[in-house]
Amino acid sequence: MTDQMDAGIVAQQIAEHPDALSKPYAGGELGRGRRRKEDAKLVTGQTNWTDNISLPGLLHMTVLRSPMAHAKIVSVDVSAALELPGVIAAYSGADLADVMGASMPCAWPVTPDMVSPVHTPLATDEVRYVGDGVAVVVARDRYAAADALEAIAVEYEQLPAVVDMEEALKPGAPLVHSDKGTNQCFLFDFPGAGADYAETVRGAGDDAVVVRRRFRQQRLLPTPMEPRGVVVAPIAAADEFTMWSTTQIPHVLRVMLALTTGIPEHKLRVVAPDVGGGFGAKLNVYAEEILALVVARKLGRPVKWTESRSENYQATTHGRDQIQDIEIAATKDGTLLGLKVELLADMGAYLQLITPGVPVLGAFMFPAIYKMPSYHFTCTGVFTTKTPTDAYRGAGRPEATYAIERIMDELAAELGRDPMELRRQNWITHEEFPYEMVAGLTYDSGNYEAATDKAEQMFDMAGLRREQAERRERKDPVQLGIGISTFTEMCGLAPSRVLGSLSYGAGGWESASVRMLPTGKVEVVSGATPHGQGHHTAWSQIVADSLGVPFEDVELVAGDTRSSPKGMDTYGSRSLVVGGVAIHKATGKVIEKAKRIAAHLLEASEDDLDFGKGTFSVKGSPEAKLTIQEVALATFAAHNLPDGMEPSLDSDYVYDPENFSYPHGTHLCAVDIDTETGFTKIRRYVCVDDVGKIVNPVIVEGQIHGGLAQGIAQALYEEAVYDAEGNLTTGSLVDYLVPAAPDLPHFDTGRTETPATSNPLGVKGVGEAGTIASTPAVINAVVDALRPYGVDDIDMPATPERVWRALQGSDEERATAGTVSYGGSSTGSTGGSASSDSLENDGSAR
Amino acid sequence: MRVRMKVDGVTYEDEVQPRTLLTHHLRDGLGRVGTPIGCDTSSCGACTVDIDGESVKSCSVLAVQADGSTITTIQGLSGAENGDSSTWHPVQKAFQEHHGLQCGYCTPGMIMATVDLLKRNPSPSEDEVRHGLEGNLCRCTGYQNIVKAVLSAASELRGEGPLPGSFQDAPENDTAQTPAAETAGAPA
Amino acid sequence: MIPPEFDYVAPTTLAEAVAALGEAGEDAKILAGGQSLIPVLRLRLAFPTTLVDLSRVPELRGVSEDADTLVIGAMTKHSDVVEDPLVQQHAPLLSEATATVADPAVRHRGTFGGALAHADPAGDLAAVALALDAELVAEGPGGRRTIPARDFFLDYLETSLSPDEILAAVRIPKLRGSWGVRYEKFNRVAQAWAIVGVAAAVRTEGGAIAEARIGLTNMGSTPVRPAAVEAALVGASDRAAVVAACAAVAEGLTPPSDLGAQADYRAHLARVLTARAVAHAAGMSS
């Protein structure tokens, strides 16, 4: 047969090694709980964390960090460090000024007039937060490099710390960047896509009920279990560099390194090896990456920097840190009139990659799942002498979801309504999709009723409400609280033109390549970079399902700009909804090409071919068929292809989605509160999430669990505290309370599946849902338990002490976490008609 | 100072500084990099290894203190180091079968702590598992699947076989539908 | 992070250890289990010239007894204290409290004597030693002396051990009669230090409290023994009486205000937790 001759020697060899040949596709790959391909190396310790990388002659870099929040650098003397044994080099900021680049990048100028201070990898004139880099040492081993830091003499002239955002905005306040003349970074004003808020409320007259609150999103430390690290290997003579970094974004990093240091992009290879979690904290371009690069270039030798945990808490971006003034208006029957949000967002001392964009992203999420005619959002970015903030799991969306879900409960209390009933009255019903929101987004699909019904059933809402009434009745010292969060979020930030309209510095596309190997195995190249999400497994399932090849026959290539040269990387729950769809589309192109060749080999018309489970067959003559692996082998041999046909099935696709995706769900939380001590224990947690179509249900559930843990941690445990001098007093895991296994409950998870209509896989994204939804569910439960005692809000984390103080009716509650005052106490609820005060303020804010 | 220790079945004798942390000696000195470091306050447990039959955080032990010890790390836990999953320790298997890991950075410590826990308490309750692992932080899993994995490994080590895993060996059907899900349906 | 340089000696007898400590001078430090000291060194919060490691001194390890007293070697690991049958029998309060110290891996290294000599008022075991009227046996160049627990803890991280002395053992009088015990530890997450802890041992006769001993964790710069409350509890026969007697537990104390809690909240917790600990120990749990 000519087919066999075409395959030639390769076919012979394969015949001798039948295992090398693909087995037939069994089907059912999508939605199947596949074991993770990633796990084998992870459970046996055969991992390639950045700090595991060793190279001949590798030098270790350490960074001397400012012990002061704000000071002028009078002098830096590294000479004594250079005298120590094993020290190769030591540099101050001034020493590296000509090579380290003008400023590190901020890719999201949220307003045209945003104040964007110069941010050099080492400070040269002033230090502006505790942890700001002042000098670096390079030594033969990590011990010598650590010792040498002590030998560097720095003379500082102390300047006032700027810790409190509201104080920072007052006239005459000390300035973080004196050359800028202000601590205000930007004012972002977004009047929504609907009616004017003030006019709408005024128009309702006496029928309007307005509730105001001030919520505080405390500062959080993302705490991926792997601290950061970087290794740079130069080929000095060629001025070429390979960088391994604990990064979520090797592709973006390469572009930014090129732009910052002037090293041509094509001379830089960036690799994200195994990365131990990111949660947004590794979505950045960091000083140490640039420093390791320029020092390796200067010395012509490989350089490694490994972050300690205490360094991580000072030098890696923090999350959240907003003050939210929120006002909601409804008619007396509970129909929403509108929402007004004024944010203060702490930037920290400098703008990292997307620092200003994080709170602004929230602008689109505050109206959440609710129909309302009017909306107004403003956000003021503020500089303080603290570690810069940036993305942390959810990035802008948890903050928004918290505020809306908390104030819906307060509105319900004001109106004397059941909080779920009020939500039902106002949310978009499933018949109303697609729905254009007052914040300008169009939600493609959703079914809030279905998720809520299922959650309430799993939760036994009626039974718990009964028990709550009984406990209240008998004044039980342990009170029961029930909290609701009916949330949505936006994933897969895209399309690119929308990001452009928001001044975001990059696109929202993702790239995929699918390569059919001669033996029928498949390499899939993705620009989304994994760091714990299970991409190897999930992408294999997508490819297996599309091409009809066995799951085991697919291998992922990712995280290395040399082998996966194009990508936008991993953040914002975008991997599946953008990167996964790109892979699906690329496989479609493979099948198209294969079909042409199959038709040629089967001497049939393409139109007469069916494709299913990896096999092309001729309509009406099912015995005439070829598997896609056979086509791949024939393509490799290329002896008998259609005229003019390129001998390759390999295909690329860069996918730019048409819309965001909108996962949603209903989370219900029951807490027991010991009113004598204030201790809160989560007793039951039920969530029903709708993340659209599922690729791997086990991975999805794991993502939900982890998200819940971080959201609950914000509600009850974690807070980064600065003292009045700008010192981070929660500077280690001893004081920053990351919950361990006994501190978290068992989660009961459920699912509804409303496919996204905006992409061919119907998927929506799941990475952040648990974090976004859970924080308000927990705090609503805490406040629900305390409401009979006259409590209508509590700051996060709801520590036992804060709960106890709330029960005492004490105002001190708000000033207990360290010495930082966040200014004022929360505005109380105002019943009845809208106050003219509020409306005037609203007017003046424009 | 000269220290001699048996690590994962191999005896090593090396010169270390008195201040050399055991974890650095394992990683930098012996190249046993399977044990990672997650903090500097003995809080996170990522660096947990077994020294002479007890779980220990190797970042809070000096190499000189471990002189003369027998140490097992995650790399020495299974029967073979070539990745052959048939030789994995039941705890390693259970972590995969129950999706008890995501990024995997805490996993070596979590597994070593689990092995120690089950040696002392072969039939722990869920609560005992949670408290038994209180010295090991995980930022990815929310612990639920870790607890499942530990209970399953306990059952297997008791000779009662592992608990049913979360994964599906056989395909269910050809649609993306999964049993736990309920199609809410988009509007027509 | 990485510890600064130091010298290291590992004596094998107590006599050698005392001599080594003397030779090493005043900036030497004793290394017991190292579970507090090594993190402190890693964060470069201390710069000792020499560490004298006691872990190779067998005579400092283990639990023994004489007629009325339990003798616990200072280098006995927490995990061994927890599992020791003599401790369980004669000082169950110590077993219970030790089981709450840190986490299993830390308990495999940390030692009873090390924890007491570290004298962190937030540590759980100092309050227990105080409540149980322990005596601390110190060995120095001048020989051996015995220090009652009430005289041992001087201030935050400060004891009456002189720099050339080594804590060798802890003597704990056996509890005789019908004692109940309870350690109430209040912390925000399982692994965290106690915001407040209450160690209580209560002897009951005929349903009423005949004798109560209480030690408070983290209610001052040293562990605290609230003698007036102990006296007031005598005769209490129900929970209400216990609560009433414990209301004064924080009187005269100056608990710290720090990241963990403000002083007034600690005082409140001390009242609630003391009542709970005593009631539980006395079998009066509601």
JSON list of N, CA, C and O in Angstrom, two decimals, chain A residues 671-702:
[
{"chain": "A", "resi": 671, "resn": "VAL", "atom": "N", "xyz": [-22.22, 31.09, 61.37]},
{"chain": "A", "resi": 671, "resn": "VAL", "atom": "CA", "xyz": [-21.17, 31.19, 62.37]},
{"chain": "A", "resi": 671, "resn": "VAL", "atom": "C", "xyz": [-21.76, 31.05, 63.77]},
{"chain": "A", "resi": 671, "resn": "VAL", "atom": "O", "xyz": [-22.89, 31.45, 64.02]},
{"chain": "A", "resi": 672, "resn": "ASP", "atom": "N", "xyz": [-20.96, 30.48, 64.64]},
{"chain": "A", "resi": 672, "resn": "ASP", "atom": "CA", "xyz": [-21.27, 30.51, 66.07]},
{"chain": "A", "resi": 672, "resn": "ASP", "atom": "C", "xyz": [-20.36, 31.55, 66.70]},
{"chain": "A", "resi": 672, "resn": "ASP", "atom": "O", "xyz": [-19.14, 31.49, 66.51]},
{"chain": "A", "resi": 673, "resn": "ILE", "atom": "N", "xyz": [-20.95, 32.47, 67.41]},
{"chain": "A", "resi": 673, "resn": "ILE", "atom": "CA", "xyz": [-20.13, 33.48, 68.08]},
{"chain": "A", "resi": 673, "resn": "ILE", "atom": "C", "xyz": [-20.27, 33.33, 69.59]},
{"chain": "A", "resi": 673, "resn": "ILE", "atom": "O", "xyz": [-21.38, 33.35, 70.13]},
{"chain": "A", "resi": 674, "resn": "ASP", "atom": "N", "xyz": [-19.13, 33.13, 70.22]},
{"chain": "A", "resi": 674, "resn": "ASP", "atom": "CA", "xyz": [-19.08, 33.07, 71.68]},
{"chain": "A", "resi": 674, "resn": "ASP", "atom": "C", "xyz": [-19.14, 34.52, 72.16]},
{"chain": "A", "resi": 674, "resn": "ASP", "atom": "O", "xyz": [-18.16, 35.26, 72.05]},
{"chain": "A", "resi": 675, "resn": "THR", "atom": "N", "xyz": [-20.27, 34.93, 72.66]},
{"chain": "A", "resi": 675, "resn": "THR", "atom": "CA", "xyz": [-20.44, 36.34, 73.00]},
{"chain": "A", "resi": 675, "resn": "THR", "atom": "C", "xyz": [-19.63, 36.72, 74.24]},
{"chain": "A", "resi": 675, "resn": "THR", "atom": "O", "xyz": [-19.43, 37.90, 74.51]},
{"chain": "A", "resi": 676, "resn": "GLU", "atom": "N", "xyz": [-19.16, 35.74, 74.98]},
{"chain": "A", "resi": 676, "resn": "GLU", "atom": "CA", "xyz": [-18.34, 36.07, 76.14]},
{"chain": "A", "resi": 676, "resn": "GLU", "atom": "C", "xyz": [-16.90, 36.42, 75.75]},
{"chain": "A", "resi": 676, "resn": "GLU", "atom": "O", "xyz": [-16.27, 37.27, 76.36]},
{"chain": "A", "resi": 677, "resn": "THR", "atom": "N", "xyz": [-16.39, 35.75, 74.73]},
{"chain": "A", "resi": 677, "resn": "THR", "atom": "CA", "xyz": [-15.01, 36.03, 74.31]},
{"chain": "A", "resi": 677, "resn": "THR", "atom": "C", "xyz": [-14.96, 36.75, 72.97]},
{"chain": "A", "resi": 677, "resn": "THR", "atom": "O", "xyz": [-13.93, 37.32, 72.62]},
{"chain": "A", "resi": 678, "resn": "GLY", "atom": "N", "xyz": [-16.02, 36.70, 72.21]},
{"chain": "A", "resi": 678, "resn": "GLY", "atom": "CA", "xyz": [-16.01, 37.30, 70.87]},
{"chain": "A", "resi": 678, "resn": "GLY", "atom": "C", "xyz": [-15.49, 36.37, 69.79]},
{"chain": "A", "resi": 678, "resn": "GLY", "atom": "O", "xyz": [-15.37, 36.76, 68.63]},
{"chain": "A", "resi": 679, "resn": "PHE", "atom": "N", "xyz": [-15.21, 35.14, 70.14]},
{"chain": "A", "resi": 679, "resn": "PHE", "atom": "CA", "xyz": [-14.62, 34.22, 69.16]},
{"chain": "A", "resi": 679, "resn": "PHE", "atom": "C", "xyz": [-15.67, 33.74, 68.16]},
{"chain": "A", "resi": 679, "resn": "PHE", "atom": "O", "xyz": [-16.76, 33.31, 68.54]},
{"chain": "A", "resi": 680, "resn": "THR", "atom": "N", "xyz": [-15.30, 33.81, 66.89]},
{"chain": "A", "resi": 680, "resn": "THR", "atom": "CA", "xyz": [-16.19, 33.38, 65.82]},
{"chain": "A", "resi": 680, "resn": "THR", "atom": "C", "xyz": [-15.72, 32.05, 65.26]},
{"chain": "A", "resi": 680, "resn": "THR", "atom": "O", "xyz": [-14.55, 31.89, 64.92]},
{"chain": "A", "resi": 681, "resn": "LYS", "atom": "N", "xyz": [-16.64, 31.11, 65.18]},
{"chain": "A", "resi": 681, "resn": "LYS", "atom": "CA", "xyz": [-16.31, 29.82, 64.57]},
{"chain": "A", "resi": 681, "resn": "LYS", "atom": "C", "xyz": [-17.29, 29.58, 63.43]},
{"chain": "A", "resi": 681, "resn": "LYS", "atom": "O", "xyz": [-18.51, 29.65, 63.62]},
{"chain": "A", "resi": 682, "resn": "ILE", "atom": "N", "xyz": [-16.72, 29.30, 62.26]},
{"chain": "A", "resi": 682, "resn": "ILE", "atom": "CA", "xyz": [-17.61, 28.98, 61.13]},
{"chain": "A", "resi": 682, "resn": "ILE", "atom": "C", "xyz": [-18.12, 27.56, 61.33]},
{"chain": "A", "resi": 682, "resn": "ILE", "atom": "O", "xyz": [-17.36, 26.62, 61.50]},
{"chain": "A", "resi": 683, "resn": "ARG", "atom": "N", "xyz": [-19.42, 27.45, 61.33]},
{"chain": "A", "resi": 683, "resn": "ARG", "atom": "CA", "xyz": [-20.00, 26.16, 61.64]},
{"chain": "A", "resi": 683, "resn": "ARG", "atom": "C", "xyz": [-20.47, 25.45, 60.38]},
{"chain": "A", "resi": 683, "resn": "ARG", "atom": "O", "xyz": [-20.43, 24.23, 60.29]},
{"chain": "A", "resi": 684, "resn": "ARG", "atom": "N", "xyz": [-20.89, 26.22, 59.42]},
{"chain": "A", "resi": 684, "resn": "ARG", "atom": "CA", "xyz": [-21.33, 25.61, 58.17]},
{"chain": "A", "resi": 684, "resn": "ARG", "atom": "C", "xyz": [-21.03, 26.57, 57.04]},
{"chain": "A", "resi": 684, "resn": "ARG", "atom": "O", "xyz": [-21.27, 27.78, 57.18]},
{"chain": "A", "resi": 685, "resn": "TYR", "atom": "N", "xyz": [-20.48, 26.05, 55.97]},
{"chain": "A", "resi": 685, "resn": "TYR", "atom": "CA", "xyz": [-20.23, 26.90, 54.80]},
{"chain": "A", "resi": 685, "resn": "TYR", "atom": "C", "xyz": [-20.69, 26.14, 53.56]},
{"chain": "A", "resi": 685, "resn": "TYR", "atom": "O", "xyz": [-20.19, 25.07, 53.25]},
{"chain": "A", "resi": 686, "resn": "VAL", "atom": "N", "xyz": [-21.65, 26.74, 52.88]},
{"chain": "A", "resi": 686, "resn": "VAL", "atom": "CA", "xyz": [-22.18, 26.12, 51.67]},
{"chain": "A", "resi": 686, "resn": "VAL", "atom": "C", "xyz": [-21.99, 27.09, 50.52]},
{"chain": "A", "resi": 686, "resn": "VAL", "atom": "O", "xyz": [-22.28, 28.29, 50.67]},
{"chain": "A", "resi": 687, "resn": "CYS", "atom": "N", "xyz": [-21.51, 26.60, 49.41]},
{"chain": "A", "resi": 687, "resn": "CYS", "atom": "CA", "xyz": [-21.46, 27.47, 48.24]},
{"chain": "A", "resi": 687, "resn": "CYS", "atom": "C", "xyz": [-21.87, 26.70, 47.01]},
{"chain": "A", "resi": 687, "resn": "CYS", "atom": "O", "xyz": [-21.54, 25.52, 46.85]},
{"chain": "A", "resi": 688, "resn": "VAL", "atom": "N", "xyz": [-22.62, 27.38, 46.20]},
{"chain": "A", "resi": 688, "resn": "VAL", "atom": "CA", "xyz": [-22.96, 26.83, 44.89]},
{"chain": "A", "resi": 688, "resn": "VAL", "atom": "C", "xyz": [-22.43, 27.81, 43.86]},
{"chain": "A", "resi": 688, "resn": "VAL", "atom": "O", "xyz": [-22.87, 28.96, 43.81]},
{"chain": "A", "resi": 689, "resn": "ASP", "atom": "N", "xyz": [-21.44, 27.38, 43.12]},
{"chain": "A", "resi": 689, "resn": "ASP", "atom": "CA", "xyz": [-20.82, 28.26, 42.13]},
{"chain": "A", "resi": 689, "resn": "ASP", "atom": "C", "xyz": [-21.22, 27.84, 40.73]},
{"chain": "A", "resi": 689, "resn": "ASP", "atom": "O", "xyz": [-21.35, 26.65, 40.44]},
{"chain": "A", "resi": 690, "resn": "ASP", "atom": "N", "xyz": [-21.40, 28.83, 39.91]},
{"chain": "A", "resi": 690, "resn": "ASP", "atom": "CA", "xyz": [-21.68, 28.58, 38.49]},
{"chain": "A", "resi": 690, "resn": "ASP", "atom": "C", "xyz": [-20.53, 29.17, 37.69]},
{"chain": "A", "resi": 690, "resn": "ASP", "atom": "O", "xyz": [-20.44, 30.38, 37.53]},
{"chain": "A", "resi": 691, "resn": "VAL", "atom": "N", "xyz": [-19.63, 28.29, 37.30]},
{"chain": "A", "resi": 691, "resn": "VAL", "atom": "CA", "xyz": [-18.47, 28.75, 36.53]},
{"chain": "A", "resi": 691, "resn": "VAL", "atom": "C", "xyz": [-18.58, 28.27, 35.09]},
{"chain": "A", "resi": 691, "resn": "VAL", "atom": "O", "xyz": [-17.59, 28.14, 34.39]},
{"chain": "A", "resi": 692, "resn": "GLY", "atom": "N", "xyz": [-19.82, 28.04, 34.65]},
{"chain": "A", "resi": 692, "resn": "GLY", "atom": "CA", "xyz": [-20.04, 27.61, 33.27]},
{"chain": "A", "resi": 692, "resn": "GLY", "atom": "C", "xyz": [-19.66, 26.16, 33.09]},
{"chain": "A", "resi": 692, "resn": "GLY", "atom": "O", "xyz": [-19.73, 25.36, 34.02]},
{"chain": "A", "resi": 693, "resn": "LYS", "atom": "N", "xyz": [-19.24, 25.84, 31.88]},
{"chain": "A", "resi": 693, "resn": "LYS", "atom": "CA", "xyz": [-18.84, 24.47, 31.59]},
{"chain": "A", "resi": 693, "resn": "LYS", "atom": "C", "xyz": [-17.56, 24.13, 32.34]},
{"chain": "A", "resi": 693, "resn": "LYS", "atom": "O", "xyz": [-16.70, 24.99, 32.54]},
{"chain": "A", "resi": 694, "resn": "ILE", "atom": "N", "xyz": [-17.47, 22.88, 32.71]},
{"chain": "A", "resi": 694, "resn": "ILE", "atom": "CA", "xyz": [-16.36, 22.42, 33.54]},
{"chain": "A", "resi": 694, "resn": "ILE", "atom": "C", "xyz": [-15.44, 21.55, 32.70]},
{"chain": "A", "resi": 694, "resn": "ILE", "atom": "O", "xyz": [-15.91, 20.67, 31.98]},
{"chain": "A", "resi": 695, "resn": "VAL", "atom": "N", "xyz": [-14.16, 21.77, 32.81]},
{"chain": "A", "resi": 695, "resn": "VAL", "atom": "CA", "xyz": [-13.21, 20.86, 32.15]},
{"chain": "A", "resi": 695, "resn": "VAL", "atom": "C", "xyz": [-12.82, 19.73, 33.10]},
{"chain": "A", "resi": 695, "resn": "VAL", "atom": "O", "xyz": [-12.88, 18.56, 32.76]},
{"chain": "A", "resi": 696, "resn": "ASN", "atom": "N", "xyz": [-12.44, 20.11, 34.35]},
{"chain": "A", "resi": 696, "resn": "ASN", "atom": "CA", "xyz": [-12.06, 19.08, 35.32]},
{"chain": "A", "resi": 696, "resn": "ASN", "atom": "C", "xyz": [-12.68, 19.43, 36.67]},
{"chain": "A", "resi": 696, "resn": "ASN", "atom": "O", "xyz": [-12.24, 20.36, 37.36]},
{"chain": "A", "resi": 697, "resn": "PRO", "atom": "N", "xyz": [-13.74, 18.72, 37.06]},
{"chain": "A", "resi": 697, "resn": "PRO", "atom": "CA", "xyz": [-14.48, 19.11, 38.27]},
{"chain": "A", "resi": 697, "resn": "PRO", "atom": "C", "xyz": [-13.65, 19.05, 39.55]},
{"chain": "A", "resi": 697, "resn": "PRO", "atom": "O", "xyz": [-13.90, 19.81, 40.48]},
{"chain": "A", "resi": 698, "resn": "VAL", "atom": "N", "xyz": [-12.66, 18.18, 39.58]},
{"chain": "A", "resi": 698, "resn": "VAL", "atom": "CA", "xyz": [-11.85, 18.07, 40.80]},
{"chain": "A", "resi": 698, "resn": "VAL", "atom": "C", "xyz": [-10.95, 19.31, 40.95]},
{"chain": "A", "resi": 698, "resn": "VAL", "atom": "O", "xyz": [-10.81, 19.88, 42.04]},
{"chain": "A", "resi": 699, "resn": "ILE", "atom": "N", "xyz": [-10.38, 19.73, 39.84]},
{"chain": "A", "resi": 699, "resn": "ILE", "atom": "CA", "xyz": [-9.56, 20.94, 39.87]},
{"chain": "A", "resi": 699, "resn": "ILE", "atom": "C", "xyz": [-10.43, 22.16, 40.21]},
{"chain": "A", "resi": 699, "resn": "ILE", "atom": "O", "xyz": [-10.04, 23.02, 41.00]},
{"chain": "A", "resi": 700, "resn": "VAL", "atom": "N", "xyz": [-11.60, 22.20, 39.64]},
{"chain": "A", "resi": 700, "resn": "VAL", "atom": "CA", "xyz": [-12.51, 23.32, 39.91]},
{"chain": "A", "resi": 700, "resn": "VAL", "atom": "C", "xyz": [-12.84, 23.39, 41.39]},
{"chain": "A", "resi": 700, "resn": "VAL", "atom": "O", "xyz": [-12.77, 24.46, 42.02]},
{"chain": "A", "resi": 701, "resn": "GLU", "atom": "N", "xyz": [-13.15, 22.25, 41.97]},
{"chain": "A", "resi": 701, "resn": "GLU", "atom": "CA", "xyz": [-13.50, 22.25, 43.39]},
{"chain": "A", "resi": 701, "resn": "GLU", "atom": "C", "xyz": [-12.30, 22.69, 44.24]},
{"chain": "A", "resi": 701, "resn": "GLU", "atom": "O", "xyz": [-12.43, 23.42, 45.22]},
{"chain": "A", "resi": 702, "resn": "GLY", "atom": "N", "xyz": [-11.12, 22.24, 43.84]},
{"chain": "A", "resi": 702, "resn": "GLY", "atom": "CA", "xyz": [-9.91, 22.65, 44.57]},
{"chain": "A", "resi": 702, "resn": "GLY", "atom": "C", "xyz": [-9.70, 24.16, 44.51]},
{"chain": "A", "resi": 702, "resn": "GLY", "atom": "O", "xyz": [-9.30, 24.79, 45.49]}
]
